[in-house]
CSV table of C-alpha atoms and ligand atoms in Angstrom, one decimal:
chain,number,residue,atom,x,y,z
A,955,MET,CA,0.4,0.0,-0.1
A,956,LYS,CA,0.5,3.2,-0.6
A,957,SER,CA,2.3,5.5,2.2
A,958,LEU,CA,0.3,8.5,3.6
A,959,ARG,CA,2.9,10.8,2.1
A,960,GLU,CA,2.3,8.9,-1.8
A,961,TYR,CA,-1.4,10.0,-1.1
A,962,ILE,CA,-1.0,13.7,-0.3
A,963,LYS,CA,1.1,14.0,-2.8
A,964,GLU,CA,-2.0,11.9,-5.2
A,965,ALA,CA,-4.5,14.0,-4.2
A,966,GLY,CA,-2.4,17.3,-5.1
A,967,GLU,CA,-1.7,15.7,-8.7
A,968,LYS,CA,-5.6,14.8,-9.0
A,969,GLY,CA,-6.7,17.8,-7.3
A,970,VAL,CA,-8.7,16.4,-4.8
A,971,ALA,CA,-8.0,16.9,-0.9
A,972,ILE,CA,-7.9,14.1,1.8
A,973,GLY,CA,-10.7,13.8,4.3
A,974,HIS,CA,-9.1,14.4,7.9
A,975,PHE,CA,-12.5,13.7,10.9
A,976,ASN,CA,-12.0,13.4,14.2
A,977,ILE,CA,-12.9,10.7,16.2
A,978,SER,CA,-14.0,10.5,20.1
A,979,ASN,CA,-15.0,6.7,20.1
A,980,LEU,CA,-15.4,3.5,18.2
A,981,GLU,CA,-18.9,4.7,16.5
A,982,ALA,CA,-17.2,7.3,15.2
A,983,LEU,CA,-14.7,5.7,13.9
A,984,HIS,CA,-16.8,3.1,12.3
A,985,GLY,CA,-19.2,5.6,10.7
A,986,ILE,CA,-16.1,6.8,8.9
A,987,TYR,CA,-14.0,4.1,8.2
A,988,GLN,CA,-17.4,2.6,6.4
A,989,ALA,CA,-18.4,6.0,4.5
A,990,ALA,CA,-14.7,5.2,3.2
A,991,LYS,CA,-14.9,1.8,2.0
A,992,LYS,CA,-18.1,2.7,0.6
A,993,LEU,CA,-16.3,5.5,-1.6
A,994,ASN,CA,-12.8,4.1,-1.6
A,995,VAL,CA,-11.1,6.7,-1.1
A,996,PRO,CA,-8.3,7.4,1.5
A,997,VAL,CA,-9.0,8.7,4.9
A,998,ILE,CA,-7.3,10.3,7.7
A,999,ILE,CA,-8.7,9.6,11.5
A,1000,GLY,CA,-7.8,12.6,13.9
A,1001,LEU,CA,-7.4,12.8,17.8
A,1002,SER,CA,-6.9,15.7,19.6
A,1003,GLU,CA,-5.6,15.5,23.5
A,1004,GLY,CA,-8.3,15.6,24.7
A,1005,GLU,CA,-9.7,12.6,22.2
A,1006,GLU,CA,-6.7,11.0,22.5
A,1007,ASP,CA,-7.3,10.1,26.3
A,1008,PHE,CA,-10.4,9.3,26.1
A,1009,VAL,CA,-9.5,6.9,23.5
A,1010,GLY,CA,-6.3,5.6,24.6
A,1011,ARG,CA,-3.3,5.8,22.3
A,1012,GLU,CA,-2.3,2.4,22.1
A,1013,GLU,CA,-5.5,1.3,21.4
A,1014,ALA,CA,-5.9,4.1,18.7
A,1015,VAL,CA,-2.9,2.8,17.0
A,1016,GLY,CA,-4.2,-0.9,16.9
A,1017,MET,CA,-7.3,0.2,15.6
A,1018,ILE,CA,-6.3,1.6,12.8
A,1019,ARG,CA,-3.4,-0.5,11.8
A,1020,GLU,CA,-6.1,-3.7,12.5
A,1021,ILE,CA,-8.2,-2.1,9.4
A,1022,ARG,CA,-5.1,-0.6,6.8
A,1023,GLU,CA,-2.8,-4.1,7.0
A,1024,LYS,CA,-6.3,-6.7,7.7
A,1025,GLU,CA,-9.0,-4.9,4.9
A,1026,ASN,CA,-5.9,-3.2,3.0
A,1027,PHE,CA,-7.7,0.2,3.4
A,1028,PRO,CA,-5.6,3.4,3.3
A,1029,ILE,CA,-6.7,4.8,7.1
A,1030,PHE,CA,-4.2,6.9,8.9
A,1031,LEU,CA,-3.8,7.8,12.5
A,1032,ASN,CA,-2.6,11.8,12.7
A,1033,ALA,CA,-1.6,12.9,16.3
A,1034,ASP,CA,-4.7,16.4,16.0
A,1035,HIS,CA,-3.4,19.5,17.7
A,1036,HIS,CA,-0.5,18.8,20.4
A,1037,TYR,CA,0.5,21.2,21.8
A,1038,SER,CA,3.8,20.6,23.2
A,1039,PHE,CA,6.8,18.5,22.3
A,1040,GLU,CA,6.4,15.8,24.9
A,1041,ARG,CA,2.8,14.9,23.5
A,1042,VAL,CA,4.1,14.8,19.9
A,1043,LYS,CA,6.8,13.2,20.7
A,1044,ALA,CA,4.1,10.1,22.6
A,1045,SER,CA,2.0,10.1,19.6
A,1046,ILE,CA,5.4,9.3,17.9
A,1047,ASP,CA,6.6,6.8,20.0
A,1048,SER,CA,3.3,5.2,20.3
A,1049,GLY,CA,2.9,4.9,16.3
A,1050,PHE,CA,0.9,7.2,14.7
A,1051,ASP,CA,1.1,8.5,11.5
A,1052,THR,CA,1.4,12.0,11.2
A,1053,VAL,CA,1.6,14.4,14.4
A,1054,ILE,CA,0.8,17.9,14.5
A,1055,PHE,CA,2.1,20.3,17.1
A,1056,ASP,CA,0.2,22.9,17.2
A,1057,GLY,CA,2.2,26.5,18.8
A,1058,ALA,CA,-0.2,28.6,16.8
A,1059,ASN,CA,-0.7,30.8,19.9
A,1060,LEU,CA,3.3,30.3,20.6
A,1061,SER,CA,5.9,33.7,19.3
A,1062,PHE,CA,7.1,32.9,15.5
A,1063,GLU,CA,10.1,32.0,17.2
A,1064,GLU,CA,8.7,29.7,19.7
A,1065,ASN,CA,6.8,27.9,17.6
A,1066,VAL,CA,9.4,27.8,15.0
A,1067,LYS,CA,11.9,26.1,18.0
A,1068,VAL,CA,9.1,23.3,18.9
A,1069,THR,CA,8.2,22.5,15.5
A,1070,LYS,CA,11.6,22.0,14.7
A,1071,GLN,CA,12.3,19.7,17.5
A,1072,CYS,CA,9.2,17.8,16.4
A,1073,VAL,CA,10.4,17.3,13.1
A,1074,ASP,CA,13.9,16.7,14.1
A,1075,TYR,CA,12.5,14.2,16.4
A,1076,ALA,CA,10.3,12.1,13.8
A,1077,HIS,CA,13.7,12.3,11.2
A,1078,GLU,CA,15.9,10.5,14.2
A,1079,VAL,CA,12.6,7.9,15.0
A,1080,MET,CA,12.4,7.2,11.2
A,1081,LYS,CA,16.3,7.0,10.9
A,1082,ASN,CA,16.4,4.4,14.0
A,1083,ASN,CA,13.9,2.6,12.6
A,1084,SER,CA,14.2,-1.1,11.0
A,1085,PRO,CA,14.6,-2.1,8.8
A,1086,ALA,CA,15.2,1.2,7.8
A,1087,GLY,CA,12.5,3.1,5.5
A,1088,GLU,CA,9.7,0.8,7.0
A,1089,ARG,CA,8.1,3.7,8.8
A,1090,ASP,CA,7.6,7.0,7.5
A,1091,ILE,CA,6.3,9.9,10.1
A,1092,LEU,CA,4.6,12.9,8.9
A,1093,VAL,CA,5.1,16.4,11.1
A,1094,GLU,CA,2.6,19.5,10.2
A,1095,ALA,CA,2.4,22.9,11.5
A,1096,GLU,CA,0.2,25.3,12.3
A,1097,LEU,CA,1.2,29.3,11.0
A,1098,GLY,CA,-1.5,31.8,12.4
A,1099,TYR,CA,-4.4,31.1,15.5
A,1100,ILE,CA,-7.9,29.8,13.9
A,1101,GLY,CA,-9.4,29.6,17.3
A,1102,SER,CA,-9.2,26.2,19.7
A,1103,GLY,CA,-11.8,23.8,20.1
A,1104,SER,CA,-14.4,22.1,18.2
A,1105,ASN,CA,-18.1,23.4,19.3
A,1106,ILE,CA,-20.5,25.9,18.8
A,1107,LYS,CA,-19.5,29.5,18.9
A,1108,ASP,CA,-21.5,32.4,19.2
A,1109,THR,CA,-18.3,34.4,17.3
A,1110,ILE,CA,-15.4,34.4,15.6
A,1111,PRO,CA,-12.9,34.2,19.2
A,1112,GLU,CA,-10.8,36.9,19.9
A,1113,GLY,CA,-7.7,37.5,18.0
A,1114,ALA,CA,-8.6,34.5,15.9
A,1115,GLY,CA,-8.8,34.5,12.2
A,1116,ILE,CA,-5.7,37.0,11.5
A,1117,LEU,CA,-4.4,35.6,8.1
A,1118,THR,CA,-0.9,34.2,7.6
A,1119,LYS,CA,1.4,36.3,5.8
A,1120,VAL,CA,3.2,34.7,2.9
A,1121,ALA,CA,6.9,35.6,3.9
A,1122,ASP,CA,5.8,34.2,7.4
A,1123,ALA,CA,4.9,31.1,5.5
A,1124,LYS,CA,8.1,30.4,3.7
A,1125,ASN,CA,10.5,31.9,6.9
A,1126,PHE,CA,8.8,29.2,8.7
A,1127,VAL,CA,8.9,25.9,6.6
A,1128,GLU,CA,12.6,26.4,5.8
A,1129,GLN,CA,13.4,27.2,9.3
A,1130,THR,CA,11.3,24.0,10.5
A,1131,GLY,CA,11.5,21.7,8.0
A,1132,VAL,CA,8.1,20.6,8.3
A,1133,ASP,CA,5.9,18.6,6.2
A,1134,MET,CA,2.6,19.8,5.9
A,1135,LEU,CA,1.8,23.5,6.2
A,1136,ALA,CA,-1.5,25.0,8.4
A,1137,PRO,CA,-2.1,28.5,7.6
A,1138,SER,CA,-5.3,30.2,9.2
A,1139,VAL,CA,-6.7,31.5,5.5
A,1140,GLY,CA,-10.4,31.8,6.6
A,1141,SER,CA,-11.7,29.6,8.5
A,1142,ILE,CA,-11.7,29.3,12.5
A,1143,HIS,CA,-12.3,25.9,14.7
A,1144,GLY,CA,-15.5,25.2,15.2
A,1145,LEU,CA,-19.1,26.2,13.6
A,1146,ILE,CA,-20.1,30.0,14.3
A,1147,LYS,CA,-23.6,31.0,14.8
A,1148,SER,CA,-23.2,34.2,12.5
A,1149,GLY,CA,-21.5,32.5,10.2
A,1150,LYS,CA,-17.8,31.8,9.0
A,1151,PRO,CA,-15.9,34.4,7.0
A,1152,HIS,CA,-14.7,33.7,3.6
A,1153,ILE,CA,-11.2,31.2,2.6
A,1154,ASP,CA,-9.8,33.4,0.4
A,1155,SER,CA,-8.2,30.8,-2.0
A,1156,ALA,CA,-6.1,33.4,-3.7
A,1157,LEU,CA,-3.7,33.1,-0.6
A,1158,VAL,CA,-3.7,29.8,-0.4
A,1159,ALA,CA,-2.6,29.5,-4.1
A,1160,GLU,CA,-0.2,32.1,-2.9
A,1161,ILE,CA,1.6,30.8,-0.1
A,1162,LYS,CA,1.3,27.0,-1.8
A,1163,ASN,CA,3.3,28.5,-5.0
A,1164,THR,CA,6.3,30.2,-2.1
A,1165,VAL,CA,6.2,27.3,0.3
A,1166,GLY,CA,5.9,24.0,-2.2
A,1167,ILE,CA,4.9,21.6,0.9
A,1168,PRO,CA,1.0,20.5,1.2
A,1169,LEU,CA,-1.3,22.9,3.5
A,1170,VAL,CA,-3.8,21.8,5.4
A,1171,LEU,CA,-7.7,22.9,5.6
A,1172,HIS,CA,-8.3,23.4,9.9
A,1173,GLY,CA,-11.7,24.1,10.6
A,1174,GLY,CA,-13.8,22.9,7.7
A,1175,SER,CA,-17.1,22.4,10.0
A,1176,GLY,CA,-19.5,25.0,8.4
A,1177,LEU,CA,-17.5,26.4,5.6
A,1178,ARG,CA,-20.1,26.5,2.1
A,1179,ASP,CA,-19.2,24.1,-0.9
A,1180,GLU,CA,-17.4,26.7,-2.9
A,1181,ASP,CA,-14.8,27.4,0.0
A,1182,PHE,CA,-13.5,24.1,-0.1
A,1183,THR,CA,-13.5,23.2,-4.0
A,1184,ASN,CA,-11.5,26.5,-4.8
A,1185,ALA,CA,-9.1,25.9,-1.2
A,1186,ILE,CA,-8.7,22.8,-3.3
A,1187,SER,CA,-7.9,24.2,-6.3
A,1188,ALA,CA,-5.4,26.3,-4.9
A,1189,GLY,CA,-3.8,24.2,-3.1
A,1190,ILE,CA,-5.0,22.3,-0.1
A,1191,SER,CA,-4.3,18.5,0.5
A,1192,ILE,CA,-6.0,17.8,3.8
A,1193,ILE,CA,-9.4,19.0,5.2
A,1194,HIS,CA,-10.3,18.7,9.1
A,1195,ILE,CA,-14.2,17.9,10.0
A,1196,ASN,CA,-14.7,17.5,13.8
A,1197,THR,CA,-18.0,20.0,15.1
A,1198,GLU,CA,-19.7,18.8,12.2
A,1199,ILE,CA,-19.6,15.2,13.5
A,1200,ARG,CA,-19.7,16.0,17.2
A,1201,LEU,CA,-23.3,18.0,16.2
A,1202,ALA,CA,-24.8,15.1,14.1
A,1203,TYR,CA,-23.8,12.4,16.9
A,1204,ASP,CA,-25.0,14.4,19.3
A,1205,GLU,CA,-28.3,15.1,17.6
A,1206,ALA,CA,-28.6,11.6,16.8
A,1207,LEU,CA,-27.9,9.9,20.5
A,1208,LYS,CA,-30.7,12.1,21.7
A,1209,LYS,CA,-33.3,11.4,19.6
A,1210,SER,CA,-31.8,7.6,19.3
A,1211,LEU,CA,-32.6,8.4,23.2
A,1212,ALA,CA,-35.8,9.9,23.4
A,1213,ASP,CA,-38.0,8.1,20.6
A,1214,ASN,CA,-37.1,4.8,22.8
A,1215,PRO,CA,-36.6,5.1,26.4
A,1216,ASN,CA,-37.2,1.3,27.3
A,1217,GLU,CA,-34.5,0.2,24.8
A,1218,THR,CA,-31.0,-0.3,27.0
A,1219,THR,CA,-28.9,-2.0,24.9
A,1220,PRO,CA,-25.9,0.4,24.0
A,1221,TYR,CA,-25.7,-1.1,19.8
A,1222,LYS,CA,-29.3,-0.3,19.2
A,1223,ILE,CA,-29.2,3.1,21.0
A,1224,LEU,CA,-25.7,3.9,19.5
A,1225,GLU,CA,-26.6,2.6,16.1
A,1226,PRO,CA,-28.3,6.1,14.8
A,1227,ALA,CA,-25.6,8.2,15.6
A,1228,VAL,CA,-22.8,6.0,13.6
A,1229,GLU,CA,-25.1,6.0,10.9
A,1230,ALA,CA,-25.5,10.0,11.1
A,1231,ILE,CA,-21.6,10.2,11.1
A,1232,GLU,CA,-21.7,8.1,8.0
A,1233,LYS,CA,-24.0,10.5,6.1
A,1234,ILE,CA,-22.1,13.6,7.2
A,1235,VAL,CA,-18.7,12.0,6.3
A,1236,GLU,CA,-19.6,10.9,2.8
A,1237,SER,CA,-21.1,14.0,1.9
A,1238,ARG,CA,-17.6,15.5,2.5
A,1239,LEU,CA,-15.5,12.9,1.3
A,1240,LYS,CA,-17.7,13.1,-1.9
A,1241,LEU,CA,-17.1,17.0,-2.4
A,1242,PHE,CA,-13.7,16.7,-1.5
A,1243,ASN,CA,-12.9,13.7,-3.6
A,1244,ASN,CA,-15.0,15.3,-6.8
A,1245,LEU,CA,-16.9,12.4,-6.5
A,1246,LYS,CA,-21.2,12.5,-7.6
B,1518,LIG,O1,-8.4,19.8,14.2
B,1518,LIG,C1,-9.8,19.6,13.8
B,1518,LIG,C2,-10.1,20.2,13.5
B,1518,LIG,O2,-9.7,21.5,12.1
B,1518,LIG,C3,-11.9,21.0,13.0
B,1518,LIG,O3,-12.2,22.0,12.4
B,1518,LIG,O4,-14.4,21.9,14.5
B,1518,LIG,O5,-14.3,23.6,12.3
B,1518,LIG,O6,-14.4,21.4,12.3
B,1518,LIG,P1,-13.7,21.9,12.8
B,1519,LIG,ZN1,-7.6,21.8,13.7
């Protein structure tokens, strides 16, 4: 099977993006995997620090590897928004395929310093892996604060949404050697009640042409379809969605409990929640992969 690095390159060549979806439990993994399998497209499962603590770091690695190897399906695991070198290291050590050091809220210099530390560590692990070349680890970094938390927000959080400057992106990538970059290009984490700003796809294209590495779009929930398609055409290779999945799960679960007050079997109660996740992921994957 191709590596995630190769799938990302292929996505760029095809003018599509790989969907990245967060999970907090096994049901979400099932819903996401079913959707990706149905469409036969690669997919990335994300775990933020909180999600990782809840699911279990080693357990998550085990589940994803099992599906990938036994089912021969391109599903990969990302340590999403990890805020320290120690947390990134722990995820690398456990076997994650890709990791994100999120220093968006730090000074430029501090962000460069810790990102570089993460990149160096990933390279060291890859070099010392035996047989050599068997393990590939991608390191992503964030430049430009787009708020935090995949939740429902009344307004754009204070200090978020200042767009990344092309020159900063260039310096950052040169100084860190990072594999992928998530710039601030208009999206905000979470669902904003007053609506999200448009994605500045001209800026995406300028950053992409300048840095030359894959770009990642965070804060995908609630964006308009044309924002996604324009962003992909401009050079986005991976798109993150979380809040929409959480909301779909939450609504379906609450309805299932209300409709079946005497039901006590978890897999029966939870089935509509899995289906709701599958539905939303399927529609996003179709859009990202240009499928009808
Ligand atoms: O890393 C996760 C995402 O960027 C999710 O953003 O909650 O707005 O979909 P979202
Ligand atoms: Zn994110």
